[in-house]
Structure formats: structure tokens, C-alpha cells
Amino acid sequence: MAGKKVMKENDKSLFEELISWHNLHSAYKLAIRGKKHKEKNQRFMFNLENELLRLKCELAQNRYIPSAYRYFKIFIPKERIISVAAFRDRIVHHALVRVIEPVYEQLFIEDSYATRKNKGLHKAVYRAQEYSQVNQWYLKLDIRKYFDSIRHEVLNRILQRDIDDLNVCRLMQLIIATHKSDDQEGLPVGNLSSQFFGNVYLNEADHFIRQAGIKHYIRYMDDMLLFSDTSEHLKEILKRLDQFLFETLKLKIKEKSVQINYCDRGIPFLGFRIFPDRIRVQNVNIKRMKQKIKEKEYLFKKGYISEETLNNSVQSTIAYIETGNTFKLRERIWG
């Protein structure tokens, strides 16, 4: 559905680029950000050259075996199980994404905003407002238990179609299979590779929607927003999309998430209420943000996170709020 394989222009294979010293060292620097205070990571840093060379050899000789994930629960905004990969595995995830990301940038649609450079939540919200100004109706939906529902077999087939390197495909299959389940479904929440693969999976739906005649459409991971001048058109597309998702990707639309309404009544999207002339933060997210900051402060005081991580979290919250028309709200929260 998404298109043909994209061939590399240079002579070096994608896998050779993946396991190159430059790529692995760059991946290490991404993986270590905000994590230097952890003892295991410090040991890796102390023996950095030897550790990266060992990792490179394991990958080159097809001897690399990912460690089991460590799992824990969070309860905001809802109860979820978060997975944590071993540090050296996170380096591999970053190294992988660094080389396949340029391939998929040629395959992704412009209005897919999650886990992409120069995209993100804020631009998705602004684009939604832009589309609300030129359309009368919107259709909003998301996928039922999205990451838990991704089929390994389907995902591997998509990746093999798009990536023209057997060694890279073999590595991706290995990473995907690390999350074990009886029916080979699901990706672990919390990993860079899972976020990227999740974006790839629904890229199939992006192209289906565009080919179905929807010109104005936005996706942020599994949050989908379609626009039209008639509700009948959106209802027709919804039926076709529901069938495509189930038959092709083995996914189901979350029934309670489906909304079809006038744009000028406000679009609830990514924690905001988006109107053609203004953007508001939804009240439930204001409470979540305050609680999130308190939790990060507690973790910092107990020594579980670094000052850098705490500061990044606060700055991220400030940036999130600034997306909307929230000057008075920011005054109330921070004085």
C-alpha cells in the first residue's frame, strides 16, 4: 500500500551503515542522554570503546541477542505497562532508527506527526486548526489497544517490503520478537523502536485514506483526524477505513473514540480543544500536568531521576501548554 522499496544511492549497504562505528557511537550518545547517573550505564561509559566494538562484532556476526525487557506500570493518564530495554539494546534501537528513518521519510505522508523530526504534537495541533478553518466537519478516532494489537507477521511483511536489506530486516524481526506473546501480537510501550514501528504500521492506513479521497487528514500515532465538508462523506470513509484496518492490519477502531461533528464546535485532539480561531487545553490535562510535575519532583528527591530529566520534563510541560492560548493558565500554574 505504501509504495515500493527505496534503494540507497551509495554503495554501502544499509546494514554496513547501521553497524558502522560512527552510527553506533551516535546512537550511544542518544541513548545515554539523561541516563548518565545510573550505575550500569556508567560502567558501560567507562569501557565505552570496548563495549561498542563488542556490540558491533555481535551484530556483524549475527550473534547479537537482545536482553529481556524490564516492565513496570504507570497510571497516568490510564494504567499501562511500560517496557524498558537494556541500555545496550537501546543503543541498537537508536542505531536502527537512524538508518531506516531516511527511508521512511520518503514513504510517510506529510501530515503524520508522531516520532518524526521537525514534526511533533504542536505542529499536529496547529495543522488541525488550519484544516478546521477550511472544512465544516471532522471525524476523530483512534485504535483499540493499538500497540497490543500490532501483529508481528503483518509488521514484518511491511518492513520486508520497504527495506531492501536482508540483514537489517533480520535484526528488526529479532527486536520485534523480543516482546513475546502467545499469539505474536503487540509491541512493548516505551521503546524507540516500538514507537517507530507503530508509525510504520499505520502508514498503510494513511495512504489508504488519501487514496480514498480525503485531502485533509492528520495522524499522531493512532490518533486520527479526518476533515470534509459533509458528514455523509466522513461516515462513508469510516466504514471503508474500518474494513481496511481489520482486513489488512488486524486492527479495530475504538468505538467510543469515534466522533463526527462540526469543526466550529471544537475538536478534542491531543489534549486540546481546537477551534478555528483559538486553541484551549482540556481541563483533564491540566490536572495531569500538575500531577506529572509533582511525581517528577518526588522521583528527583528520591534520587530516581537526574536534575536534567526533571528539568526536561518541566520544560516539556511548559512547551505543551504554550501550544494553546494559555497565558492566564500559565500565570495560575507558575505564578
Short mmCIF file of C-alpha atoms in Angstrom, two decimals:
data_model
loop_
_atom_site.label_atom_id
_atom_site.label_comp_id
_atom_site.label_asym_id
_atom_site.label_seq_id
_atom_site.Cartn_x
_atom_site.Cartn_y
_atom_site.Cartn_z
CA MET A 1 0.00 0.00 0.00
CA ALA A 2 2.72 2.49 0.98
CA GLY A 3 4.90 2.04 -2.10
CA LYS A 4 7.98 0.35 -3.48
CA LYS A 5 11.29 -0.21 -1.72
CA VAL A 6 13.54 2.80 -1.56
CA MET A 7 17.06 1.99 -2.75
CA LYS A 8 20.16 3.55 -1.23
CA GLU A 9 22.15 5.78 -3.54
CA ASN A 10 25.63 4.94 -2.19
CA ASP A 11 27.50 1.63 -2.36
CA LYS A 12 27.44 0.92 1.38
CA SER A 13 24.62 -1.40 2.41
CA LEU A 14 22.09 -0.25 4.98
CA PHE A 15 23.39 -2.85 7.44
CA GLU A 16 27.01 -1.74 6.98
CA GLU A 17 25.88 1.78 7.75
CA LEU A 18 23.95 0.56 10.79
CA ILE A 19 26.95 -1.20 12.39
CA SER A 20 29.50 1.48 11.48
CA TRP A 21 31.45 2.97 14.39
CA HIS A 22 30.07 6.45 13.64
CA ASN A 23 26.46 5.26 13.73
CA LEU A 24 26.87 3.14 16.88
CA HIS A 25 28.68 5.97 18.70
CA SER A 26 25.99 8.46 17.64
CA ALA A 27 23.33 6.00 18.82
CA TYR A 28 25.14 5.67 22.16
CA LYS A 29 25.07 9.45 22.66
CA LEU A 30 21.32 9.45 22.05
CA ALA A 31 20.73 6.52 24.40
CA ILE A 32 22.80 7.98 27.26
CA ARG A 33 21.04 11.36 27.38
CA GLY A 34 19.56 11.86 30.83
CA LYS A 35 20.75 8.41 31.91
CA LYS A 36 24.39 9.07 32.94
CA HIS A 37 23.61 8.86 36.65
CA LYS A 38 22.72 5.14 36.52
CA GLU A 39 25.46 2.79 37.72
CA LYS A 40 25.09 0.20 34.92
CA ASN A 41 25.31 2.92 32.31
CA GLN A 42 28.38 4.39 33.98
CA ARG A 43 30.13 1.03 33.73
CA PHE A 44 29.29 0.97 30.02
CA MET A 45 30.65 4.53 29.66
CA PHE A 46 33.90 3.59 31.43
CA ASN A 47 34.54 0.80 28.89
CA LEU A 48 32.83 2.59 26.00
CA GLU A 49 35.19 1.69 23.15
CA ASN A 50 35.34 -2.00 24.07
CA GLU A 51 31.58 -2.18 24.66
CA LEU A 52 30.75 -0.64 21.29
CA LEU A 53 33.27 -2.84 19.48
CA ARG A 54 31.78 -5.92 21.15
CA LEU A 55 28.30 -4.82 20.11
CA LYS A 56 29.48 -4.16 16.56
CA CYS A 57 31.03 -7.65 16.31
CA GLU A 58 27.92 -9.34 17.66
CA LEU A 59 25.75 -7.53 15.12
CA ALA A 60 28.15 -8.18 12.22
CA GLN A 61 28.44 -11.89 13.05
CA ASN A 62 24.70 -12.34 13.69
CA ARG A 63 25.39 -13.19 17.36
CA TYR A 64 23.51 -10.27 18.90
CA ILE A 65 20.72 -11.37 21.27
CA PRO A 66 18.53 -8.71 22.93
CA SER A 67 18.00 -8.96 26.68
CA ALA A 68 14.52 -9.42 28.13
CA TYR A 69 12.56 -6.26 28.80
CA ARG A 70 12.01 -4.93 32.30
CA TYR A 71 8.35 -3.99 32.86
CA PHE A 72 6.59 -1.59 35.23
CA LYS A 73 3.18 0.05 35.48
CA ILE A 74 2.16 3.69 35.23
CA PHE A 75 -1.31 5.04 35.94
CA ILE A 76 -1.39 8.38 34.09
CA PRO A 77 -3.44 9.02 32.00
CA LYS A 78 -4.51 5.39 32.43
CA GLU A 79 -2.95 2.16 33.64
CA ARG A 80 -0.32 0.95 31.20
CA ILE A 81 2.61 -1.42 31.26
CA ILE A 82 5.84 0.29 30.21
CA SER A 83 8.80 -1.73 28.97
CA VAL A 84 12.44 -0.82 29.48
CA ALA A 85 15.11 -2.32 27.25
CA ALA A 86 18.67 -2.91 28.48
CA PHE A 87 21.00 0.02 27.77
CA ARG A 88 22.99 -1.73 25.04
CA ASP A 89 19.72 -2.76 23.37
CA ARG A 90 18.58 0.86 23.39
CA ILE A 91 21.79 1.71 21.52
CA VAL A 92 20.83 -0.84 18.86
CA HIS A 93 17.33 0.63 18.65
CA HIS A 94 18.74 4.12 18.06
CA ALA A 95 21.28 2.78 15.55
CA LEU A 96 18.49 1.03 13.64
CA VAL A 97 16.14 4.00 13.55
CA ARG A 98 18.97 6.30 12.43
CA VAL A 99 19.42 4.30 9.21
CA ILE A 100 15.82 3.36 8.38
CA GLU A 101 14.33 6.75 9.24
CA PRO A 102 15.53 8.40 5.97
CA VAL A 103 13.96 5.53 4.03
CA TYR A 104 10.58 6.01 5.68
CA GLU A 105 10.69 9.79 5.40
CA GLN A 106 10.22 9.18 1.69
CA LEU A 107 7.23 6.90 2.37
CA PHE A 108 5.40 8.75 5.16
CA ILE A 109 2.70 11.27 4.27
CA GLU A 110 3.34 14.90 5.22
CA ASP A 111 0.62 15.00 7.89
CA SER A 112 1.88 12.12 10.03
CA TYR A 113 3.35 13.82 13.10
CA ALA A 114 4.47 11.29 15.74
CA THR A 115 8.15 10.28 16.27
CA ARG A 116 9.38 12.34 13.31
CA LYS A 117 11.95 15.11 13.07
CA ASN A 118 10.52 18.60 12.58
CA LYS A 119 7.01 17.32 13.28
CA GLY A 120 5.53 16.61 16.72
CA LEU A 121 2.40 17.29 18.73
CA HIS A 122 2.43 21.09 18.43
CA LYS A 123 2.55 21.09 14.64
CA ALA A 124 -0.21 18.47 14.53
CA VAL A 125 -2.45 20.72 16.65
CA TYR A 126 -1.73 23.79 14.50
CA ARG A 127 -2.41 21.81 11.33
CA ALA A 128 -5.72 20.62 12.80
CA GLN A 129 -6.71 24.24 13.40
CA GLU A 130 -5.68 25.12 9.85
CA TYR A 131 -7.87 22.35 8.42
CA SER A 132 -10.77 23.30 10.70
CA GLN A 133 -10.79 26.72 9.02
CA VAL A 134 -11.46 25.28 5.55
CA ASN A 135 -13.75 22.33 6.38
CA GLN A 136 -17.15 22.09 8.06
CA TRP A 137 -16.93 18.59 9.54
CA TYR A 138 -14.35 16.40 11.26
CA LEU A 139 -14.09 12.69 12.06
CA LYS A 140 -11.93 11.77 15.05
CA LEU A 141 -10.99 8.21 16.04
CA ASP A 142 -8.24 6.07 17.49
CA ILE A 143 -7.34 2.39 17.56
CA ARG A 144 -8.43 -0.06 20.25
CA LYS A 145 -5.38 -1.17 22.29
CA TYR A 146 -3.14 -0.14 19.44
CA PHE A 147 0.33 -1.30 20.50
CA ASP A 148 -1.07 -4.51 21.99
CA SER A 149 -2.83 -5.29 18.70
CA ILE A 150 0.05 -4.91 16.23
CA ARG A 151 0.62 -8.25 14.52
CA HIS A 152 4.25 -9.30 14.22
CA GLU A 153 3.64 -11.15 10.97
CA VAL A 154 1.96 -8.15 9.33
CA LEU A 155 4.59 -5.71 10.59
CA ASN A 156 7.46 -7.89 9.38
CA ARG A 157 5.85 -8.18 5.97
CA ILE A 158 5.58 -4.38 5.69
CA LEU A 159 9.19 -3.87 6.77
CA GLN A 160 10.50 -6.50 4.36
CA ARG A 161 8.61 -4.82 1.54
CA ASP A 162 10.05 -1.39 2.32
CA ILE A 163 13.62 -2.13 3.45
CA ASP A 164 15.94 -3.56 0.81
CA ASP A 165 18.46 -5.20 3.15
CA LEU A 166 18.06 -8.75 4.48
CA ASN A 167 20.39 -8.22 7.45
CA VAL A 168 18.50 -5.14 8.61
CA CYS A 169 15.21 -6.99 8.22
CA ARG A 170 16.58 -9.90 10.23
CA LEU A 171 17.59 -7.53 13.03
CA MET A 172 14.17 -5.89 13.03
CA GLN A 173 12.47 -9.28 13.28
CA LEU A 174 14.71 -10.11 16.23
CA ILE A 175 13.81 -6.88 18.04
CA ILE A 176 10.09 -7.34 17.35
CA ALA A 177 10.16 -10.96 18.58
CA THR A 178 11.80 -9.94 21.89
CA HIS A 179 8.33 -8.95 23.09
CA LYS A 180 6.91 -12.44 23.43
CA SER A 181 3.23 -13.31 23.46
CA ASP A 182 1.27 -16.47 22.74
CA ASP A 183 -0.28 -15.12 19.54
CA GLN A 184 2.66 -12.98 18.34
CA GLU A 185 0.79 -9.75 18.83
CA GLY A 186 1.84 -6.45 20.29
CA LEU A 187 4.83 -4.17 20.70
CA PRO A 188 6.18 -3.04 24.09
CA VAL A 189 5.22 0.51 25.03
CA GLY A 190 8.15 2.77 25.89
CA ASN A 191 10.79 1.81 23.31
CA LEU A 192 12.05 4.00 20.49
CA SER A 193 11.83 1.04 18.09
CA SER A 194 8.21 0.37 19.09
CA GLN A 195 7.24 3.99 18.52
CA PHE A 196 8.85 3.95 15.10
CA PHE A 197 7.37 0.59 14.10
CA GLY A 198 3.97 1.79 15.31
CA ASN A 199 4.24 4.74 12.97
CA VAL A 200 5.23 2.47 10.08
CA TYR A 201 2.28 0.14 10.72
CA LEU A 202 -0.37 2.85 10.38
CA ASN A 203 1.38 4.43 7.42
CA GLU A 204 -0.60 1.81 5.48
CA ALA A 205 -3.83 3.42 6.68
CA ASP A 206 -2.53 6.91 5.87
CA HIS A 207 -2.13 6.02 2.22
CA PHE A 208 -5.48 4.23 2.14
CA ILE A 209 -7.23 7.36 3.48
CA ARG A 210 -5.50 9.61 0.98
CA GLN A 211 -6.36 7.28 -1.90
CA ALA A 212 -9.98 7.23 -0.67
CA GLY A 213 -10.20 10.95 -1.44
CA ILE A 214 -9.62 12.62 1.92
CA LYS A 215 -7.35 15.61 1.24
CA HIS A 216 -7.17 16.94 4.79
CA TYR A 217 -6.12 14.28 7.27
CA ILE A 218 -3.82 14.19 10.31
CA ARG A 219 -2.38 11.31 12.31
CA TYR A 220 -0.44 11.38 15.55
CA MET A 221 0.43 7.72 16.22
CA ASP A 222 -3.03 6.08 16.43
CA ASP A 223 -5.00 9.34 16.87
CA MET A 224 -6.62 10.05 13.51
CA LEU A 225 -8.40 13.19 12.38
CA LEU A 226 -10.18 13.44 9.02
CA PHE A 227 -11.90 16.51 7.54
CA SER A 228 -14.63 17.02 4.96
CA ASP A 229 -17.44 19.39 4.03
CA THR A 230 -20.13 16.75 4.62
CA SER A 231 -20.81 14.30 7.43
CA GLU A 232 -22.07 11.75 4.89
CA HIS A 233 -18.66 11.64 3.24
CA LEU A 234 -16.97 11.02 6.58
CA LYS A 235 -19.43 8.28 7.50
CA GLU A 236 -18.75 6.54 4.19
CA ILE A 237 -14.97 6.78 4.72
CA LEU A 238 -15.34 5.49 8.28
CA LYS A 239 -16.98 2.29 7.03
CA ARG A 240 -14.30 1.72 4.43
CA LEU A 241 -11.49 2.51 6.87
CA ASP A 242 -12.94 0.18 9.49
CA GLN A 243 -12.94 -2.67 6.95
CA PHE A 244 -9.41 -1.88 5.73
CA LEU A 245 -7.96 -1.74 9.24
CA PHE A 246 -9.49 -5.08 10.21
CA GLU A 247 -8.75 -6.98 6.99
CA THR A 248 -5.28 -5.60 6.24
CA LEU A 249 -3.79 -4.66 9.63
CA LYS A 250 -5.94 -6.75 12.00
CA LEU A 251 -6.86 -3.61 13.97
CA LYS A 252 -10.16 -2.40 15.39
CA ILE A 253 -11.35 1.15 15.81
CA LYS A 254 -12.19 2.06 19.40
CA GLU A 255 -15.94 2.64 19.16
CA LYS A 256 -16.07 5.21 21.98
CA SER A 257 -13.39 7.29 20.28
CA VAL A 258 -15.41 7.92 17.10
CA GLN A 259 -16.72 11.47 16.82
CA ILE A 260 -18.25 13.22 13.82
CA ASN A 261 -19.13 16.86 14.41
CA TYR A 262 -18.91 20.44 13.19
CA CYS A 263 -15.40 21.92 13.32
CA ASP A 264 -16.63 25.18 14.85
CA ARG A 265 -17.87 23.27 17.93
CA GLY A 266 -14.29 22.46 18.85
CA ILE A 267 -12.19 19.39 18.05
CA PRO A 268 -10.89 17.36 21.02
CA PHE A 269 -7.43 16.31 19.83
CA LEU A 270 -4.17 15.50 21.65
CA GLY A 271 -5.32 17.06 24.90
CA PHE A 272 -6.58 20.30 23.35
CA ARG A 273 -9.92 21.68 22.23
CA ILE A 274 -9.23 23.13 18.80
CA PHE A 275 -11.48 25.83 17.34
CA PRO A 276 -10.97 27.66 14.03
CA ASP A 277 -10.00 30.82 15.97
CA ARG A 278 -8.46 29.52 19.23
CA ILE A 279 -6.91 26.53 20.99
CA ARG A 280 -7.66 25.53 24.58
CA VAL A 281 -6.06 22.95 26.90
CA GLN A 282 -8.62 20.42 28.11
CA ASN A 283 -9.21 20.56 31.88
CA VAL A 284 -8.37 16.91 32.47
CA ASN A 285 -4.89 17.50 31.02
CA ILE A 286 -4.26 20.47 33.30
CA LYS A 287 -4.71 18.16 36.28
CA ARG A 288 -2.47 15.52 34.68
CA MET A 289 0.30 18.03 34.03
CA LYS A 290 0.30 19.27 37.62
CA GLN A 291 0.39 15.70 38.92
CA LYS A 292 3.15 14.76 36.46
CA ILE A 293 5.36 17.60 37.71
CA LYS A 294 4.78 16.58 41.34
CA GLU A 295 5.68 12.97 40.51
CA LYS A 296 8.91 14.03 38.77
CA GLU A 297 9.86 16.21 41.74
CA TYR A 298 9.29 13.26 44.08
CA LEU A 299 11.42 10.95 41.89
CA PHE A 300 14.19 13.57 41.80
CA LYS A 301 14.19 13.98 45.60
CA LYS A 302 14.42 10.19 45.99
CA GLY A 303 17.31 10.02 43.53
CA TYR A 304 15.50 8.01 40.88
CA ILE A 305 15.91 10.63 38.14
CA SER A 306 18.54 13.28 37.43
CA GLU A 307 18.10 17.04 37.65
CA GLU A 308 18.41 17.13 33.86
CA THR A 309 15.49 14.72 33.48
CA LEU A 310 13.38 16.76 35.91
CA ASN A 311 14.17 19.99 34.07
CA ASN A 312 13.43 18.43 30.67
CA SER A 313 10.06 17.21 31.96
CA VAL A 314 9.09 20.67 33.26
CA GLN A 315 10.23 22.36 30.04
CA SER A 316 8.24 19.81 28.03
CA THR A 317 5.13 20.62 30.07
CA ILE A 318 5.61 24.35 29.54
CA ALA A 319 6.07 23.85 25.79
CA TYR A 320 2.92 21.69 25.68
CA ILE A 321 0.80 24.38 27.36
CA GLU A 322 2.20 27.13 25.13
CA THR A 323 0.66 25.40 22.12
CA GLY A 324 -2.72 26.85 23.11
CA ASN A 325 -4.00 30.29 24.07
CA THR A 326 -2.95 29.75 27.68
CA PHE A 327 -1.29 32.91 29.07
CA LYS A 328 -3.67 33.15 32.04
CA LEU A 329 -3.41 29.39 32.67
CA ARG A 330 0.40 29.61 32.81
CA GLU A 331 0.12 32.53 35.23
CA ARG A 332 -2.09 30.41 37.53
CA ILE A 333 0.26 27.41 37.48
CA TRP A 334 3.64 29.09 37.76
CA GLY A 335 2.72 32.50 39.11
#
